[in-house]
Short mmCIF file of C-alpha atoms in Angstrom, two decimals:
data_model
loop_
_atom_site.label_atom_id
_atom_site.label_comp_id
_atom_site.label_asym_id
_atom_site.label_seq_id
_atom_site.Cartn_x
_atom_site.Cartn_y
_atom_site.Cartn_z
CA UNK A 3 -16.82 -3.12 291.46
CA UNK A 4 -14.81 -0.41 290.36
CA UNK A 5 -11.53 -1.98 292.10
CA UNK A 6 -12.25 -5.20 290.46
CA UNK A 7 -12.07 -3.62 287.10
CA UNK A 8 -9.30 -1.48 288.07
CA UNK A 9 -7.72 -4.66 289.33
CA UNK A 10 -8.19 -6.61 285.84
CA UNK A 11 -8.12 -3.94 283.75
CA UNK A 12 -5.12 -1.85 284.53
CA UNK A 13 -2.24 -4.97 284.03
CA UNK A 14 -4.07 -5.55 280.43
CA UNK A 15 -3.57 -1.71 279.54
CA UNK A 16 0.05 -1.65 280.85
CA UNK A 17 0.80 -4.82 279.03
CA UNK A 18 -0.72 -3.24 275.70
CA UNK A 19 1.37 -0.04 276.77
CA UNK A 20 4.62 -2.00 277.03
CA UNK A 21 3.87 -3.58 273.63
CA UNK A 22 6.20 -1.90 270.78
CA UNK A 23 7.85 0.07 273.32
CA UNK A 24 11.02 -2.13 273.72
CA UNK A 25 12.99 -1.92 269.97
CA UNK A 26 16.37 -3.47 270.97
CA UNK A 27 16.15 -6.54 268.24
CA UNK A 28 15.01 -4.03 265.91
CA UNK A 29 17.69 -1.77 266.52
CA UNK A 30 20.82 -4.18 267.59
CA UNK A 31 24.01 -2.67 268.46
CA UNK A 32 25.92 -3.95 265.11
CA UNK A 33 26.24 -1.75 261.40
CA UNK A 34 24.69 -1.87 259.14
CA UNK A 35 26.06 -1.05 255.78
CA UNK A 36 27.25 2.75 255.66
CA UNK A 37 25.44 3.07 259.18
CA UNK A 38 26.87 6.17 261.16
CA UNK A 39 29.12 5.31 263.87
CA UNK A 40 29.67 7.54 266.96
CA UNK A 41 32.78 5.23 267.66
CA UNK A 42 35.04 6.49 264.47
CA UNK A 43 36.25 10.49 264.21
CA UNK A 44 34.54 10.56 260.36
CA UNK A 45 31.33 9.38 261.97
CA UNK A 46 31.61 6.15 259.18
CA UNK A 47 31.25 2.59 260.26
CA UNK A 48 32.23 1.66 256.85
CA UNK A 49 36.35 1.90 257.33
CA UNK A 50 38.60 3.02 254.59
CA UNK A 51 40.93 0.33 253.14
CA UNK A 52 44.46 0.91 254.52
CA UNK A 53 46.08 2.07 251.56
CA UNK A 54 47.80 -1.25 249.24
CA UNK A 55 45.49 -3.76 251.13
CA UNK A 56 44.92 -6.46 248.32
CA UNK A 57 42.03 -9.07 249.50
CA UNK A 58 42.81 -12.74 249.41
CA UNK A 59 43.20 -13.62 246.14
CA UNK A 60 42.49 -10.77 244.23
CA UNK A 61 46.24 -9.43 243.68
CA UNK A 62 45.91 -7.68 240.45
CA UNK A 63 48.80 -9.22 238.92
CA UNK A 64 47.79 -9.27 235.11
CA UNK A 65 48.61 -6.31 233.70
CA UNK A 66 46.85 -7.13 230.53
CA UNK A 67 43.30 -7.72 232.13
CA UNK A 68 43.87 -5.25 235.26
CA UNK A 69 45.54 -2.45 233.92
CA UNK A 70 44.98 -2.84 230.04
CA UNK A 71 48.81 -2.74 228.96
CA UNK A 72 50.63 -4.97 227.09
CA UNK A 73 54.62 -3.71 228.76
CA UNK A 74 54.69 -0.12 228.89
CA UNK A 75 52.12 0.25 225.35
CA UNK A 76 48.17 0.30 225.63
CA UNK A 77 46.65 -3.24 225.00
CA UNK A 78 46.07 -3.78 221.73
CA UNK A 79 43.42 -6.97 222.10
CA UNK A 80 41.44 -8.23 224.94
CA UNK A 81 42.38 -10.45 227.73
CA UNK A 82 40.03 -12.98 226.93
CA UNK A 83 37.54 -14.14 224.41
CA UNK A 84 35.18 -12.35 222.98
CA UNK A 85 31.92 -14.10 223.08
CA UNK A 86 27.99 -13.35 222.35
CA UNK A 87 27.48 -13.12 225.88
CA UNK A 88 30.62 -10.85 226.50
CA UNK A 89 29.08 -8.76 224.13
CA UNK A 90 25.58 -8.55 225.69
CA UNK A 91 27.04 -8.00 228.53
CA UNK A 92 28.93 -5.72 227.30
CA UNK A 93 25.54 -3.83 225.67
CA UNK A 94 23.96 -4.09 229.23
CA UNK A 95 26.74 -2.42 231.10
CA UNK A 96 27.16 0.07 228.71
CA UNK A 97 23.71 1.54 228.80
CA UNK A 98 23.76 1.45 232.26
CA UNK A 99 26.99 3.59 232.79
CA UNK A 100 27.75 4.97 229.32
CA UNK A 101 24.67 5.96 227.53
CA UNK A 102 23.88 9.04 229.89
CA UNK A 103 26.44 10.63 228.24
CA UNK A 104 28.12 9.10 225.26
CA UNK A 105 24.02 7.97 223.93
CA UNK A 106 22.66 4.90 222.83
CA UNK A 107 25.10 4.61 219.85
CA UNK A 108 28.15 5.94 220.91
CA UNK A 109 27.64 9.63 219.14
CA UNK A 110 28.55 11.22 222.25
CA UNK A 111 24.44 12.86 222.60
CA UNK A 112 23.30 11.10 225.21
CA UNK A 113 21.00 12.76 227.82
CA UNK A 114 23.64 14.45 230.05
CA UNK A 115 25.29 16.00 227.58
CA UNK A 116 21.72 17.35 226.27
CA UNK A 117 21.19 19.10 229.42
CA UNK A 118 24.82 20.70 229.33
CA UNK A 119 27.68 18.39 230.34
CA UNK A 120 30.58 18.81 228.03
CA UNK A 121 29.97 16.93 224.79
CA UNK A 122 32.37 13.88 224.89
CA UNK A 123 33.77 13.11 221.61
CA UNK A 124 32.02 10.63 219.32
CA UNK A 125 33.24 6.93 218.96
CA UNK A 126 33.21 7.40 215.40
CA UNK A 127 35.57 9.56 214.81
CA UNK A 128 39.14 8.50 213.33
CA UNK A 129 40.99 8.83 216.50
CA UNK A 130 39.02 6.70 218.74
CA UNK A 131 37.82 4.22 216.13
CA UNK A 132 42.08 3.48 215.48
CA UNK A 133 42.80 3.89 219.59
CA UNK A 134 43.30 0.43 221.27
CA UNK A 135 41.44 -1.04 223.50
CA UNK A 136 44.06 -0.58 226.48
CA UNK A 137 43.21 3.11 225.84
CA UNK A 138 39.41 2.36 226.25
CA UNK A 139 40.23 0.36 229.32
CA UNK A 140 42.26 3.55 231.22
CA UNK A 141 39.87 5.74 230.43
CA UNK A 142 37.49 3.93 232.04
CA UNK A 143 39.53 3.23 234.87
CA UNK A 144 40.93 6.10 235.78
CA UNK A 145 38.83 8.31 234.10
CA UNK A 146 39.79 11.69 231.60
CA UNK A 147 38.85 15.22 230.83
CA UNK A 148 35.20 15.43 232.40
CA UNK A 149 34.58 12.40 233.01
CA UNK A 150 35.02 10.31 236.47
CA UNK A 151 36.83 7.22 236.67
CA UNK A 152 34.31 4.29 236.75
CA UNK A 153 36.86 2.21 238.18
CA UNK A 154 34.55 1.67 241.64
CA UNK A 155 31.47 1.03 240.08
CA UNK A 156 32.36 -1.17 236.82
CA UNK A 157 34.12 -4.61 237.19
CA UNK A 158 37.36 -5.17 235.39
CA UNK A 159 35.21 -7.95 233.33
CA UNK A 160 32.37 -5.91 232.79
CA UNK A 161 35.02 -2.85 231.62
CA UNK A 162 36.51 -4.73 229.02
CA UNK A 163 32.41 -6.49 228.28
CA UNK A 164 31.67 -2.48 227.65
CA UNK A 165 34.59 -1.97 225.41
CA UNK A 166 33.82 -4.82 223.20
CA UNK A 167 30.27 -3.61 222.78
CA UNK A 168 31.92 -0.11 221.67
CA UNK A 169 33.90 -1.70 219.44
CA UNK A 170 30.80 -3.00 217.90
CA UNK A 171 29.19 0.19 218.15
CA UNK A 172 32.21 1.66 215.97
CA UNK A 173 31.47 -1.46 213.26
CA UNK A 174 28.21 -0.50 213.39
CA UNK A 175 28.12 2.95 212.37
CA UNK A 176 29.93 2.08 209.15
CA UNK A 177 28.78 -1.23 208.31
CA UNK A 178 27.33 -1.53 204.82
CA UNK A 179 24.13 -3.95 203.70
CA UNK A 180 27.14 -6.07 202.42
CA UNK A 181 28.08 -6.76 206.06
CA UNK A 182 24.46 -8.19 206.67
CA UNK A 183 24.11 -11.72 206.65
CA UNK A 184 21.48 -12.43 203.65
CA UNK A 185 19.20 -13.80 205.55
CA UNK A 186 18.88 -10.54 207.28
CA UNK A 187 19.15 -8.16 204.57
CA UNK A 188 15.98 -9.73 202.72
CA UNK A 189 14.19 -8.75 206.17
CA UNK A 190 15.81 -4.85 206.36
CA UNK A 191 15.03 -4.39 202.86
CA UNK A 192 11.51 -5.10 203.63
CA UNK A 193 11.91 -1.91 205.92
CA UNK A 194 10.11 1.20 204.61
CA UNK B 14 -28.91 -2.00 303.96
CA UNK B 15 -28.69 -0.94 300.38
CA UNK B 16 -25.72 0.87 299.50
CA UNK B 17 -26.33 1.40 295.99
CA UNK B 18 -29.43 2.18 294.00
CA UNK B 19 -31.36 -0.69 292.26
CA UNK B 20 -30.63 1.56 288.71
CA UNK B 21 -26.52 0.66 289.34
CA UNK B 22 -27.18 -3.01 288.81
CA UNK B 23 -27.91 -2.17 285.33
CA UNK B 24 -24.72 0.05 284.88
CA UNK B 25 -22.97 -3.14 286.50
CA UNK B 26 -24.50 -5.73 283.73
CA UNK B 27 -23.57 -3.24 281.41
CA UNK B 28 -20.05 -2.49 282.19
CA UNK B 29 -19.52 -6.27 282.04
CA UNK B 30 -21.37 -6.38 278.71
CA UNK B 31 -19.28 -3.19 277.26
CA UNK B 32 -15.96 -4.58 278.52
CA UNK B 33 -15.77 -7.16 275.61
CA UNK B 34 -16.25 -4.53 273.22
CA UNK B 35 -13.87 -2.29 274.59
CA UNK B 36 -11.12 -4.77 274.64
CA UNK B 37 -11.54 -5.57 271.55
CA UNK B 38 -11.88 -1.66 270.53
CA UNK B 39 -8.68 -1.37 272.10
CA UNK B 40 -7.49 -4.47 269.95
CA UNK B 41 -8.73 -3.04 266.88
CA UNK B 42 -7.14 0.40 267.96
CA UNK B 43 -3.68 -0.93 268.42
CA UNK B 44 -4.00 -3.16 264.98
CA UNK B 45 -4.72 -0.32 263.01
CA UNK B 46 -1.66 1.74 264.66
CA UNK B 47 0.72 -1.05 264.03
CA UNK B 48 -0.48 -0.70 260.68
CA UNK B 49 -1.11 2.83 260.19
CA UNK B 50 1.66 5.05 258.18
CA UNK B 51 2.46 6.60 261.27
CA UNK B 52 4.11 3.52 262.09
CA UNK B 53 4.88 2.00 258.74
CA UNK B 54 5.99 5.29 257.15
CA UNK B 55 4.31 4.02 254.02
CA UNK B 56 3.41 7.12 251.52
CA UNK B 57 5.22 9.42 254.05
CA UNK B 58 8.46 11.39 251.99
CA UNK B 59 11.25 11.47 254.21
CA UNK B 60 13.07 15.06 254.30
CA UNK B 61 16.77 14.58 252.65
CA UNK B 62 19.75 16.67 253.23
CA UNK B 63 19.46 16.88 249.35
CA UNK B 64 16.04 16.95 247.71
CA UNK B 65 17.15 13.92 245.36
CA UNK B 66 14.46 13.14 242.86
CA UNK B 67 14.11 10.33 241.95
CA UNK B 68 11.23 11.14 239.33
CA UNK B 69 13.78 13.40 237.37
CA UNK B 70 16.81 11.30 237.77
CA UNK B 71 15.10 8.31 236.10
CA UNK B 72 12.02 9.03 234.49
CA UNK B 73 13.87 12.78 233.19
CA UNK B 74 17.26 11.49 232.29
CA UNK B 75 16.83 7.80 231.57
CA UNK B 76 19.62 6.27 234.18
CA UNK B 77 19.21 2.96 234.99
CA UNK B 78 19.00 2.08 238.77
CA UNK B 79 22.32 0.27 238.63
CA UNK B 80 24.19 3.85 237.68
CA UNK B 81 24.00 4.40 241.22
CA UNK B 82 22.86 1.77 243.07
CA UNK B 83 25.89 -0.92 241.64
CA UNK B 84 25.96 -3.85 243.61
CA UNK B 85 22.23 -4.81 243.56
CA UNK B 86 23.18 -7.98 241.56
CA UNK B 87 26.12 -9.02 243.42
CA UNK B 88 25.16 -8.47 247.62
CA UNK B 89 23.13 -7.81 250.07
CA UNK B 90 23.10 -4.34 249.76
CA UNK B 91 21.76 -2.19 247.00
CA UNK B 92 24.25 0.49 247.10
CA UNK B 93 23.87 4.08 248.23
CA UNK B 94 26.28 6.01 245.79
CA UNK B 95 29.05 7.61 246.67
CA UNK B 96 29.71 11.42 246.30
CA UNK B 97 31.65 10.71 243.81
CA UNK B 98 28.76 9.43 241.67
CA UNK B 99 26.29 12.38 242.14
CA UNK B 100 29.85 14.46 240.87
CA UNK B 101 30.19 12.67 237.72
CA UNK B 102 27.62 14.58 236.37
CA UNK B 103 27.78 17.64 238.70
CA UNK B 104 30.50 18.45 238.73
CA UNK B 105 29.58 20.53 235.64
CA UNK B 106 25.64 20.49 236.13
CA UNK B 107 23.89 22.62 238.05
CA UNK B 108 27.36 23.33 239.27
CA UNK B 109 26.37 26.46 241.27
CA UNK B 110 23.10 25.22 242.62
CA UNK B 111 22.77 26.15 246.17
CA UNK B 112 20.93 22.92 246.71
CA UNK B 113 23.57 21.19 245.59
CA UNK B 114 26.03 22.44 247.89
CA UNK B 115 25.79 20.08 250.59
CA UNK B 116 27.27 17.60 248.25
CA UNK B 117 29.91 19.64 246.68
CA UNK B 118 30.77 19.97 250.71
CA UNK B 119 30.98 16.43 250.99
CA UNK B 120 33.08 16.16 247.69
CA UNK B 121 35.47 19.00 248.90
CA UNK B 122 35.42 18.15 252.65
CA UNK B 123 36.06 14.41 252.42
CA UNK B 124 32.50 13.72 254.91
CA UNK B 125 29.66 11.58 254.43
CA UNK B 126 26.40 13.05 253.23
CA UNK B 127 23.77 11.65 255.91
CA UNK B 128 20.64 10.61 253.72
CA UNK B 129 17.49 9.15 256.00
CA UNK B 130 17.16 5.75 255.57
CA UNK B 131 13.71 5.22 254.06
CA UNK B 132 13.73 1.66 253.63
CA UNK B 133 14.78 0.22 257.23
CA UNK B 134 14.17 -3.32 258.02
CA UNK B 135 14.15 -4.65 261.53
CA UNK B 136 17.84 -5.92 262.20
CA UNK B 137 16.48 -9.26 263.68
CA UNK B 138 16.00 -10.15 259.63
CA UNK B 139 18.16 -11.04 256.95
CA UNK B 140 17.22 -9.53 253.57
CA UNK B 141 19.51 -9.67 250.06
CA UNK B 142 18.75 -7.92 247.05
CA UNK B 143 20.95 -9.69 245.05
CA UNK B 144 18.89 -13.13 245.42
CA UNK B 145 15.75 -11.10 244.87
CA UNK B 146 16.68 -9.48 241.63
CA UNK B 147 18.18 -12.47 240.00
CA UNK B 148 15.32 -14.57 240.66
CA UNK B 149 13.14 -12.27 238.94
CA UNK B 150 11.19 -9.58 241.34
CA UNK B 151 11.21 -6.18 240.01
CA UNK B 152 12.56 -3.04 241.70
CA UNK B 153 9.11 -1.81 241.56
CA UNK B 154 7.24 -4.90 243.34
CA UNK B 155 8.92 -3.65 246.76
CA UNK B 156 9.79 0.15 246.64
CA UNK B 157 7.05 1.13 244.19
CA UNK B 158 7.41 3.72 241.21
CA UNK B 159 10.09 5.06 242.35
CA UNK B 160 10.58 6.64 239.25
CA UNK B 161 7.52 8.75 239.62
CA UNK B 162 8.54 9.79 243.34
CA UNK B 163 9.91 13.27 243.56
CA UNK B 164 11.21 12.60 246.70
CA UNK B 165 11.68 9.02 248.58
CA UNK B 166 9.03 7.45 250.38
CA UNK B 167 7.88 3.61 250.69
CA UNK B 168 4.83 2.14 249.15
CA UNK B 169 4.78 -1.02 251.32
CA UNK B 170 4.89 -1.47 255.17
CA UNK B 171 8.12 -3.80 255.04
CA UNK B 172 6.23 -5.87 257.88
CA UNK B 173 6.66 -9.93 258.18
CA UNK B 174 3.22 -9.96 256.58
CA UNK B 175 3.54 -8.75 253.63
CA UNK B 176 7.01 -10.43 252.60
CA UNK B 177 5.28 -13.49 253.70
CA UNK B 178 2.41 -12.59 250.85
CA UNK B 179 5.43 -13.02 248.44
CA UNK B 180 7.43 -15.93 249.80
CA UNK B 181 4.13 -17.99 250.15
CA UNK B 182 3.03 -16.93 246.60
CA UNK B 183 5.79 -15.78 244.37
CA UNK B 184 4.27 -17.44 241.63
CA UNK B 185 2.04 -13.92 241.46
CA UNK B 186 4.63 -11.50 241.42
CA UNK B 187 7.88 -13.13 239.64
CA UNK B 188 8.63 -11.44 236.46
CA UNK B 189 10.77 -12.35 233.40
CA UNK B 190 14.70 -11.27 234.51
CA UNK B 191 15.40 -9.35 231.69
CA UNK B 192 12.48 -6.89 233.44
CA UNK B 193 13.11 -6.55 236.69
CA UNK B 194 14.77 -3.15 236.12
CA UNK B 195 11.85 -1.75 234.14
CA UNK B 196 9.69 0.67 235.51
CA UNK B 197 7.18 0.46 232.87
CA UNK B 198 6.88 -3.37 233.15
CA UNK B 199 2.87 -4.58 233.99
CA UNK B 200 2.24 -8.01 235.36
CA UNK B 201 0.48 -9.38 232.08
CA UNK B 202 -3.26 -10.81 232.49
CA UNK B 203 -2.45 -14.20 232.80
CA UNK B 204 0.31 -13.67 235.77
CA UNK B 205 -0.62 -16.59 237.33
CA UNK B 206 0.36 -18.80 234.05
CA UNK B 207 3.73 -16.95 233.82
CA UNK B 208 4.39 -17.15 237.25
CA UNK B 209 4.27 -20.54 237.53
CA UNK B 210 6.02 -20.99 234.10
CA UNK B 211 9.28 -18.57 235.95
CA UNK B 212 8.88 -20.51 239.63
CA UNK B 213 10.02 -23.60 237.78
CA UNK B 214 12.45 -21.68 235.53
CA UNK B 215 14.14 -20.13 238.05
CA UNK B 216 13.91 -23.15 240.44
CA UNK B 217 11.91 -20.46 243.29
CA UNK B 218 10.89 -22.67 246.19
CA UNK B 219 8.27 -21.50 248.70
CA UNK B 220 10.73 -19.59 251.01
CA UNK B 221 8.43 -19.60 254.22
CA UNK B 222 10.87 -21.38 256.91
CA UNK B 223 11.57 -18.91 260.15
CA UNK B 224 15.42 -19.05 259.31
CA UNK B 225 15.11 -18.02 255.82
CA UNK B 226 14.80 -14.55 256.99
CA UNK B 227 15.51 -14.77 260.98
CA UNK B 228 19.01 -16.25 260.62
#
């Protein structure tokens, strides 16, 4: 009796051993993004470009829409149209990246700065209200004073997208109840 | 001659008897493992090289998820921010925090800060957040309130199951696009109504084929 159930019962407990002891499919020798790698000195598996690698097809070429300059001056308009949806795109973006510090309307008190970062100065002002766009577009890129360059984590579309939207900020903040469409004024005057 | 008392043959009917239930106690016992957080990790904060909250990051400072995690929208994977991210803002914040130092090490030194991986599928499946967030399922329906977790841990067990609950049924947890980054966002009473409304919309099929996910 008791070798019987030894007998039966000892290759049903191994087998329920074995289960979930075996995790090669669930661990596969390949990377996964930013896995470690014991291979590579750094310990990265994600390589570092070779410095002037350009993929296929993305040779950055126009200077107007890569590097916002028009010859050796600052762009003065944008390299393409302006739409509705650039600009919504553009209001998107910029929450998402801008806001934290420059605020929701461009004032330069967003939350960051509240908790100490150096205040940035306000879109409103003179100077940056009369700067091109190209000027907009490097500081973005490549970044100035405190701030980073956003260059890795903002498109070159979605740049010049937030730019527009600043721009519209900058109407914004000194737009008179002339500038509304009367359709919409009848509505704002209704406002308390 | 009688080797064994009569009393054993009961013990014998017994055994027999017991054996069913203890296979399928041991059935039970191995289900519930598989299932259990200590296998599943759910609810279970992972220790961090950094104690990043989440919780203050977005519900304290407002950033959106995309701040840091970028290409959610565009690939496969999310994002994990570089050092250079957590130095736009600390570079001059909390500038001297000791906690802080093992990423000011990794800013000065050039070397990858090694975060745990909280969120690790099986590598025999094929997941993209991209396809998931434009068709309308919210940060929140897989990794929780994350904005309410102090540090990272997982809400959901990740397990073929429970993407399956989705991929059969999307219809109950689609959302409008325009909310899939917002924590706040509630499924409204009548999910089933919108859901259906936003399967058609976004042109969701029922994604249940092996290779959809085992490719």
């Amino acid at each position: 009796m008791r070798r019987s159930v030894l007998h039966g019962g000892a290759p049903v407990l191994l087998c329920l051993l074995a289960a979930g002891c075996r995790q090669d499919m669930h661990d596969q020798p390949k990377y996964k993004p930013l896995a470690a790698s014991t291979f590579f000195e750094d310990g990265r598996s994600a390589r570092p470009l070779v410095p002037g690698t350009v993929a296929r097809g993305h040779l950055k070429v126009d200077q107007h829409l890569y590097a916002g300059r028009m010859g050796n001056e600052p762009a003065t308009t944008f390299p393409f149209a302006v739409t509705r949806a650039v600009l919504e795109r553009g209001r998107e973006r910029y929450n998402i990246f801008c806001a934290p510090c420059h605020g929701a309307l461009g004032d330069g008190e967003g939350m960051v700065v509240k908790r100490g970062f150096r205040h940035p100065p306000s879109f409103h002002i003179d100077r940056l209200r009369e700067a091109p766009v190209g000027h907009y577009f490097d500081v973005i890129t490549n970044g100035f004073g405190a701030m980073a360059s956003y260059a890795s984590r903002i498109p070159t579309e979605d740049r010049w997208a937030i730019i527009a939207y600043v721009r519209a900020l900058q109407l914004s903040q000194r737009a008179t109840l002339a500038d509304v469409p009367a359709e919409e004024r009848k509505r704002l005057e209704r406002l308390p | 001659m009688q080797i064994f008392h009569p009393s054993t043959n009961t013990i014998a009917k017994v055994s027999i008897y017991g054996a069913v239930f203890f296979v399928a106690g041991l059935l039970w016992t191995g289900n519930e493992i598989q299932r259990s957080s200590y296998v599943t990790g759910v609810g279970v904060a992972r220790p961090q090289p950094v104690p990043f909250s989440h919780k203050h990051h977005v519900s304290g400072m407002g950033i959106d998820c995309r701040y840091c995690h970028t290409t959610v929208e565009t690939a496969a994977f999310a994002g994990m921010p570089p050092t250079e991210t957590c130095m736009s803002c600390h570079s001059q914040i909390w500038a001297e925090s000791p906690m802080l130092e093992p990423v000011r090490a990794s800013f000065r030194t050039d070397q990858s800060i090694q975060w745990t991986r909280v969120h690790d599928l099986p590598e025999f499946v094929y997941f993209d957040h991209s396809i998931h967030v434009n068709k309308g399922i919210g940060c929140d329906t897989c990794h929780g309130r994350v904005d309410q977790m102090p540090l990272m841990w997982n809400v959901k067990t990740l397990q073929m199951e429970w993407c399956l609950e989705c991929h059969r049924e999307p219809e109950r947890f689609v959302r409008p696009r325009e909310e899939v980054f917002n924590m706040n966002w509630r499924p409204p009473v009548d999910q089933l109504t919108l859901g259906r409304e936003l399967v058609r919309k976004y042109q969701i099929r029922k994604l249940t084929d092996c290779s959809i996910c085992h490719r």
